[in-house]
Each structure stands twice: as structure tokens, then as C-alpha cells.
């Protein structure tokens, strides 16, 4: 049962209105071919969960520019001016989440936990409407787990089991997102043989990965 | 010379130079964008700090002259960056374990407003600028020491207030404010001016500060 | 032949062989100590499963004939182990992200008691045996499918009860019970015998089971 | 400011009555020299936090056998018979924690979170006296963060910055414990030069580590 499929077959797992996690930080670590294939497939009304909205013309920014995104759950949109334009026009919903809370909410979703107790956001707009739990005299916000229908992962070296090794800081949100979606698709910059990634140096074990596509490159 | 006539050409350098003196050898430091990124060039040679980049580096280096790893090693703005020998690439979970978990010795960042209680506002101007908080809310909650490095005023309007009017980044998180006019500690009772730009009078600083300002009995010159 | 006269010499093999048929090609499986570790040898050649070891392996292999990494690659009992090519060493955080997060397709483990509601007791006999739960509580809560593989009785006393009397490992977690006597599904209404050891009568199984037992209308022989 | 010190100087950071986290799983990943040095230094009344109590004569089992431990916070003690003996004699307090909860409590302590919301232990003895929080209709136990005065880490390759690479499954609890103690000491099997561990393959970044001792071996 091979995990290796075409980019088109991979994107066939996605339907209009689905939630998609995309690893990456200002486009570094986005799965660029998969993003393009989503655009080519005409998919729309997506909920995107990602650290940011990337930069004009690069990576997941294109999904916003092509108006495929209905809702963004993210920590920063300042480098993609289209977000403000569509947000102010009421065309795009944006849920801003502190970066450390975003990563923990995803981790919580992937690890079977009931949420995150974080001091971040206490006393700010972020706390509005959220339960506050006191543990040993200190207050924490209860932030809920996040999961997605699909995760788009970018890996530098990927073997046929789906084991992933990341290059540079393209790693960022990719490993945690690979734990928290129903369907996990990794775009490999380099497909390698089993054993080429030493067992100690695997960052994302292949059991988290459902499908592998090739041809990746940042 | 008054605040309005202060030479503004080297204003950022004044602030960065003074912030550099707050860092200790071996410190693990996160620097915000803009002015704070100037701090490392003013460190004495015997003070080595390790820089954190929340995108995923321990031991971040400068922007490379020749980009050895185009698009695989970037800074928080997506620009080419580098990592020092002996550094580590980490994922975002680990990055915020470091930040929220109290492993970062100091963070230096800018502010829109700071107030008497050390409250900080630096992420949103409702209706005008909504870039998102990125990692700032976690940084100011988690770092052992939060140093605000900024211009004392914004177009002549005070940024140091009795009470922030913009939405907060965090409650009571700021330990020290460094501006071109002086150095202000956040104390339990309020703000304390401990150092002053030698080109200014105390009255200049007080006039440019909307929050009540105590003057340290051992007020010294800002270096 | 009755339960008491059942040939006990290959009892473990009967159970392990039947459990092996529950696993699907590509499954990610955690096997408890003892009987469950026999399961892989009864897998058909076209069914490949990836074994998890909570000590920190994805793709755990058998005990090595020659120990290539003495004391660096061990199983949960601290004995020499191995990892398969294409496996991964992971830390305990990741190990339980896999386990608790629903990434493990099936776990096979022994029991002291199981009951009509699928409650499981397998970690403590107060005053007698207090080894600790290790990873068992997380496994039975997190795995998609929990298969109890055990002898039907303990010194002639039923282990399948209307209600567990020992402290629980988890509530309502068990999906399937495989013993030398048969295969029992945990259904919302209680226990259902779906397969029976061909050497036994239904009355034998009922007699050895303290919990009420429905008999499937399509009861088949256990293979 | 070198992190490299002698085993004796490292152990001088520990006092009677302190809490100590020790990485390892049945002794695999214990810092064996540091354990011996604790015994040699006559330290006692320790609270040990570890996955298990190892096996007779090996690693941290020796601390129990030498009666240096007042309290054990652990998930499994079945392979070290001395624990039951001392526990039944009322000489040793044992707090049993599910393994996945133990690792998350430590992670929570190291990551500045307020605790763990886990489904594990609901309806069992483990839940006694603990708050139950309902999130989206499912019940979770609130388990508190764990930190220690000192963490004893075992690493295979360690550079002078304290960056650690682990061999085999000796990794286990070591990386998470390195995040959750006031003083973190790593025992290096091999001390290597800066850069010998590629930046992508560092598992524990050196900023978590306070001191390095050499001479480690499992």
C-alpha cells in the first residue's frame, strides 16, 4: 500500500469548505505545489489554519489572493495586504491567535488532549469569552484544541514510509500539523530510500503521514 | 537643548547602545523587529548572547552576504537569514516551549504604548492596523525580562501613559523602558527614571511622559 | 471436551493466532507484554503492521540475535531490542502524542478483569501487586481499537465479569475480547460471543464467563 | 563561560531533600555516573521523578536500594522489587502517574503551561481529588505541571553549547526533562565539537542545558 500519489490525487482528498492546516512561516515551509494544485482544482470556501498568510504571490498567500479562503485562523497577517482588504470588505473572517497558543492548540488536537492552559492572552482581547482556570493561584486561559480535515506538510527528505526530515527553519509548524489532521499530505523536496534518514534523525515519523507527493521546493 | 531639538539622527543608536548594556554574557535573547535588531552590534566583545528566532532558530545569525540556503533559512519576515555554528533548528512547539516556559532571559521589543503598571500595547490599532500579535503575547508573558526599546514619543505625543488606551498585549509585563530620553524602571509603585540623556533636563523627560514619573535619587547619565 | 479438559499447551497460540486476524495491512499497533507479543508471528505475509514501543520506537523489531546497540535500543522491559529499517526513534512526548492522539490503530493487551461495559482492570491488585500502570491507561483511552488477549479464566475463576471489582484502567474502553474459548465483542447492550473454540460447547463458554453473554445468531468457529 | 564541569561539581548543585528528574526507561537513558556521584556524595531524602525505578543494580534503581529516595513520582515500579519492599514498610512514598500523563505534566512544567487536560485516568483511582473539566462535552482530568530542582540527562553526543543528540531509545524522557528543571545537567557519552551535530539534528538545544559532564555510557 504505497503512500506515494500524484499531486492531483492528493488534492482530490480536499473538498470545498474543508479546513486545511498549512505548515510554514512567511511561506518558508509551505507545500507550494499542493497550494497550486488546490487553486487549479478550483477549491474554495476553505478554512486555513497557518502561522501567517505568507507574502504576496508566495505560497498560501495565493489562496487568499485567489479568494479561496473563507476563514483564516492565524497569528499574523501583516505581510499579506490582501488579507486586510478582504477582511475590511467583510469577505474574509480572520481569527487571530497568539503564535504560541496556536501551536499548542494544534498540538493539543493532535495529542488527544482537551485543550491548553496558557497564561498568554490573560487580560487582553484574546481572553474574551474564554474560560479562565486558576491553578496554584495563577490564572490561565483555556484554549481549545484545533484539528483540520487536511494538513499540507513540506518536507525536505521524505522516505516511502513517510518519515520526514526538515531543512533549516522550514520545519516550523510542519511537524505539529502532521499530528492534527484527518488526512496528512507531505510534499517532498527529495524522495529518499528507507534508511536514508537515520532512525534517530527522523523528525516526523511516517505513521503520521497518509500521502506523499514529490516535486517540492521552496 | 530640549526634547524637540534632540539630534534625532542617531536616536535608534542611543537606544540600542543602552539596551545592549542590559544583556549579560550567556544570555538567551529574543529581539523584536526594527530597532531591537540593532542591539547586538553594540555588545562588548566579552558579552556573547544567543539569539532566538521564533520561526525556529536557537543561535540565529545575521542576514547572510551569500545566501547558502535560499528560502530554507529565513527570519520572521521571510528574509534570508543564517544560523551560527553550534545553533539548532527547532520546530514551533519547541520555540514556544522556550518562550513561554521562561527559558528566554530577555526580550527586547517595541511598543505603541506602555503604562505605569507595566502594561504593554504593541499589536493592534483597532480599525487602522491589525497585523496580528505573532509571538509577542507569548514573549512578554514568558521571557524573564521584558525590555521595551522605543522612541519616547510618537509625533510628539507621549507613548508612556498612566494607562494604555490601546488593546493590551499583556498585563504588567514590562520591566524596563529604554528610550532616547532615558531609562525607566517599572516598579511596584509606578515608573522610576533612573538614567537621563545628558543632552536633556529632567523637565524635558517629564514633559514628554504622560504617566507620573518618579525621579531616582541616584539619577545618572544614560550611556 | 470441556473447558477444564481443553489442551492448554497451545492456548497462547490459539489466542495470538486469532488476534492476528484482527490486524490490517498498514496498521500501527502497540502490543502489551506477554501473550500479545506473540501476535506478529501469526500475521499473513501480505499483512504488514508497524509496531509501536512506547519506550520510543515506531517500527520496533524483534529481539536481536546479535545486539548491535547494547543498552541503547531496548524494549519496555529493558531487554535488547531492534528497530526496522524505515523506523524512527521518538521521545516520550511523541510516543504519547501517538498513543493518546488516536494515531494507534489497535492495541492488544492482557487483562485481570473485563466487564459487560467494556471496563478494563489490568494494573493493580490492591495490597498484592502495585507495579504501576505504565502506558496502559493512555493506550486504552487513545488507541482506535482495544483488543484484550488473555486466558478466559484465572485458576478457574472467571475474569469476564458483570462489573470489574478491581480498580479500573479505564472506563468502557475494550472493543474485543479474545480468549482460548472464543471471541467476544463489547456491544452497547453488553457482551456478544461471535466465535467459539471448535473443541468447546457454548455452555462451556457461558459457564466460564460471569458476565451475561449473548450468543451471536451467526456464531462461527474460531480460527 | 564553560558549561563543562566535573561530575563532583555537578552533583554539588544537589542538596538533601531536592527533587530530581532522571531521564531513562528501565535504566536506558539514565545518567549512570551522575547517579553514582549522588550516592558517593551521601545525598538523601530525594524526590525522584522518572518513568520507572529501573532494574536491580542498574541506574537509578541504586538510589532506591541505597535508601536515598523519600518519594518517587513514576509510572511503573514493577521491575524494581526494592520499591515494593520500602513502600510496604512505609519508608518510601510512591505517586503512580500514567506514563502519558507524567510526560505531559513535565512538558507543561517546562513550557510554562498551567497543566494538562487529559482523558487518561477518568473514572479510575488516578482521578481521585483532581478537577474534571468538560470541553466540548468530553471530560478531562486537570493534571498539574511538574518541575524539579535538578534534571539528570543522558546524551550520546553533546557539544560545548550543550546541544544533545540521543542514540536509540535512550532518548525517551530525556528531552522533555531537560526543559523542566532549574538546573539541567547532561552526562555526555561523547563530547563533540560545535557543528558536529548538524543544526537540524539537534534534539535538545543547548540553551536548555546548564552543565555538561563527560564519561557517560549506558
PDB file of N, CA and C in Angstrom, chain A residues 95-98 101-102 105 116 118 120-133 140-144, chain B residues 133 137:
ATOM      1  N   UNK A  95      -9.428  34.916  12.456  1.00  0.00           N
ATOM      2  CA  UNK A  95      -9.321  34.681  13.903  1.00  0.00           C
ATOM      3  C   UNK A  95      -7.847  34.761  14.274  1.00  0.00           C
ATOM      4  N   UNK A  96      -7.475  35.820  14.998  1.00  0.00           N
ATOM      5  CA  UNK A  96      -6.078  35.994  15.375  1.00  0.00           C
ATOM      6  C   UNK A  96      -5.794  35.260  16.683  1.00  0.00           C
ATOM      7  N   UNK A  97      -4.756  34.451  16.665  1.00  0.00           N
ATOM      8  CA  UNK A  97      -4.388  33.617  17.811  1.00  0.00           C
ATOM      9  C   UNK A  97      -2.908  33.855  18.102  1.00  0.00           C
ATOM     10  N   UNK A  98      -2.549  34.086  19.355  1.00  0.00           N
ATOM     11  CA  UNK A  98      -1.112  34.220  19.644  1.00  0.00           C
ATOM     12  C   UNK A  98      -0.350  32.990  19.140  1.00  0.00           C
ATOM     13  N   UNK A 101       0.041  30.045  21.367  1.00  0.00           N
ATOM     14  CA  UNK A 101      -1.252  29.409  21.634  1.00  0.00           C
ATOM     15  C   UNK A 101      -1.703  28.612  20.420  1.00  0.00           C
ATOM     16  N   UNK A 102      -1.468  29.162  19.236  1.00  0.00           N
ATOM     17  CA  UNK A 102      -1.835  28.454  18.005  1.00  0.00           C
ATOM     18  C   UNK A 102      -1.125  27.107  17.929  1.00  0.00           C
ATOM     19  N   UNK A 105      -2.542  24.755  20.567  1.00  0.00           N
ATOM     20  CA  UNK A 105      -3.902  24.279  20.259  1.00  0.00           C
ATOM     21  C   UNK A 105      -3.836  23.150  19.230  1.00  0.00           C
ATOM     22  N   UNK A 116      -5.612  23.708  26.058  1.00  0.00           N
ATOM     23  CA  UNK A 116      -4.359  24.292  26.520  1.00  0.00           C
ATOM     24  C   UNK A 116      -4.667  25.245  27.669  1.00  0.00           C
ATOM     25  N   UNK A 118      -3.004  28.282  29.170  1.00  0.00           N
ATOM     26  CA  UNK A 118      -1.868  29.168  28.901  1.00  0.00           C
ATOM     27  C   UNK A 118      -2.044  30.513  29.593  1.00  0.00           C
ATOM     28  N   UNK A 120      -0.778  33.127  28.347  1.00  0.00           N
ATOM     29  CA  UNK A 120      -0.754  34.093  27.249  1.00  0.00           C
ATOM     30  C   UNK A 120      -2.167  34.568  26.929  1.00  0.00           C
ATOM     31  N   UNK A 121      -2.334  35.879  26.869  1.00  0.00           N
ATOM     32  CA  UNK A 121      -3.618  36.445  26.489  1.00  0.00           C
ATOM     33  C   UNK A 121      -4.497  36.863  27.652  1.00  0.00           C
ATOM     34  N   UNK A 122      -4.124  36.463  28.853  1.00  0.00           N
ATOM     35  CA  UNK A 122      -4.893  36.888  30.042  1.00  0.00           C
ATOM     36  C   UNK A 122      -4.909  38.420  30.099  1.00  0.00           C
ATOM     37  N   UNK A 123      -6.098  38.985  30.279  1.00  0.00           N
ATOM     38  CA  UNK A 123      -6.207  40.441  30.388  1.00  0.00           C
ATOM     39  C   UNK A 123      -6.209  41.166  29.055  1.00  0.00           C
ATOM     40  N   UNK A 124      -6.325  40.405  27.953  1.00  0.00           N
ATOM     41  CA  UNK A 124      -6.328  41.026  26.623  1.00  0.00           C
ATOM     42  C   UNK A 124      -7.598  40.634  25.858  1.00  0.00           C
ATOM     43  N   UNK A 125      -7.743  41.192  24.677  1.00  0.00           N
ATOM     44  CA  UNK A 125      -8.878  40.850  23.815  1.00  0.00           C
ATOM     45  C   UNK A 125      -8.958  39.351  23.546  1.00  0.00           C
ATOM     46  N   UNK A 126      -7.796  38.698  23.545  1.00  0.00           N
ATOM     47  CA  UNK A 126      -7.731  37.268  23.244  1.00  0.00           C
ATOM     48  C   UNK A 126      -8.531  36.446  24.256  1.00  0.00           C
ATOM     49  N   UNK A 127      -8.677  36.997  25.462  1.00  0.00           N
ATOM     50  CA  UNK A 127      -9.351  36.245  26.527  1.00  0.00           C
ATOM     51  C   UNK A 127     -10.872  36.319  26.429  1.00  0.00           C
ATOM     52  N   UNK A 128     -11.385  37.207  25.576  1.00  0.00           N
ATOM     53  CA  UNK A 128     -12.837  37.418  25.526  1.00  0.00           C
ATOM     54  C   UNK A 128     -13.604  36.119  25.301  1.00  0.00           C
ATOM     55  N   UNK A 129     -14.501  35.845  26.217  1.00  0.00           N
ATOM     56  CA  UNK A 129     -15.389  34.699  26.058  1.00  0.00           C
ATOM     57  C   UNK A 129     -14.773  33.352  26.368  1.00  0.00           C
ATOM     58  N   UNK A 130     -13.527  33.346  26.844  1.00  0.00           N
ATOM     59  CA  UNK A 130     -12.871  32.062  27.120  1.00  0.00           C
ATOM     60  C   UNK A 130     -12.816  31.794  28.617  1.00  0.00           C
ATOM     61  N   UNK A 131     -12.950  30.524  29.016  1.00  0.00           N
ATOM     62  CA  UNK A 131     -12.859  30.204  30.441  1.00  0.00           C
ATOM     63  C   UNK A 131     -11.463  30.520  30.990  1.00  0.00           C
ATOM     64  N   UNK A 132     -11.432  31.001  32.219  1.00  0.00           N
ATOM     65  CA  UNK A 132     -10.168  31.209  32.919  1.00  0.00           C
ATOM     66  C   UNK A 132     -10.105  30.197  34.063  1.00  0.00           C
ATOM     67  N   UNK A 133      -9.039  29.422  34.092  1.00  0.00           N
ATOM     68  CA  UNK A 133      -8.875  28.377  35.108  1.00  0.00           C
ATOM     69  C   UNK A 133      -7.710  28.776  36.002  1.00  0.00           C
ATOM     70  N   UNK A 140      -5.005  30.983  34.050  1.00  0.00           N
ATOM     71  CA  UNK A 140      -4.684  30.517  32.698  1.00  0.00           C
ATOM     72  C   UNK A 140      -5.941  30.531  31.835  1.00  0.00           C
ATOM     73  N   UNK A 141      -5.771  30.895  30.586  1.00  0.00           N
ATOM     74  CA  UNK A 141      -6.869  30.762  29.633  1.00  0.00           C
ATOM     75  C   UNK A 141      -6.992  29.311  29.210  1.00  0.00           C
ATOM     76  N   UNK A 142      -8.224  28.843  29.060  1.00  0.00           N
ATOM     77  CA  UNK A 142      -8.439  27.537  28.453  1.00  0.00           C
ATOM     78  C   UNK A 142      -8.676  27.754  26.965  1.00  0.00           C
ATOM     79  N   UNK A 143      -7.733  27.334  26.181  1.00  0.00           N
ATOM     80  CA  UNK A 143      -7.831  27.450  24.721  1.00  0.00           C
ATOM     81  C   UNK A 143      -8.099  26.066  24.156  1.00  0.00           C
ATOM     82  N   UNK A 144      -9.037  25.984  23.231  1.00  0.00           N
ATOM     83  CA  UNK A 144      -9.484  24.678  22.747  1.00  0.00           C
ATOM     84  C   UNK A 144      -8.551  24.055  21.708  1.00  0.00           C
TER      85      UNK A 144
ATOM     86  N   UNK B 133      -0.785  39.459  16.481  1.00  0.00           N
ATOM     87  CA  UNK B 133       0.193  39.560  17.567  1.00  0.00           C
ATOM     88  C   UNK B 133       1.429  38.701  17.337  1.00  0.00           C
ATOM     89  N   UNK B 137       2.690  38.202  22.295  1.00  0.00           N
ATOM     90  CA  UNK B 137       1.972  37.962  23.556  1.00  0.00           C
ATOM     91  C   UNK B 137       2.641  36.884  24.392  1.00  0.00           C
TER      92      UNK B 137
END
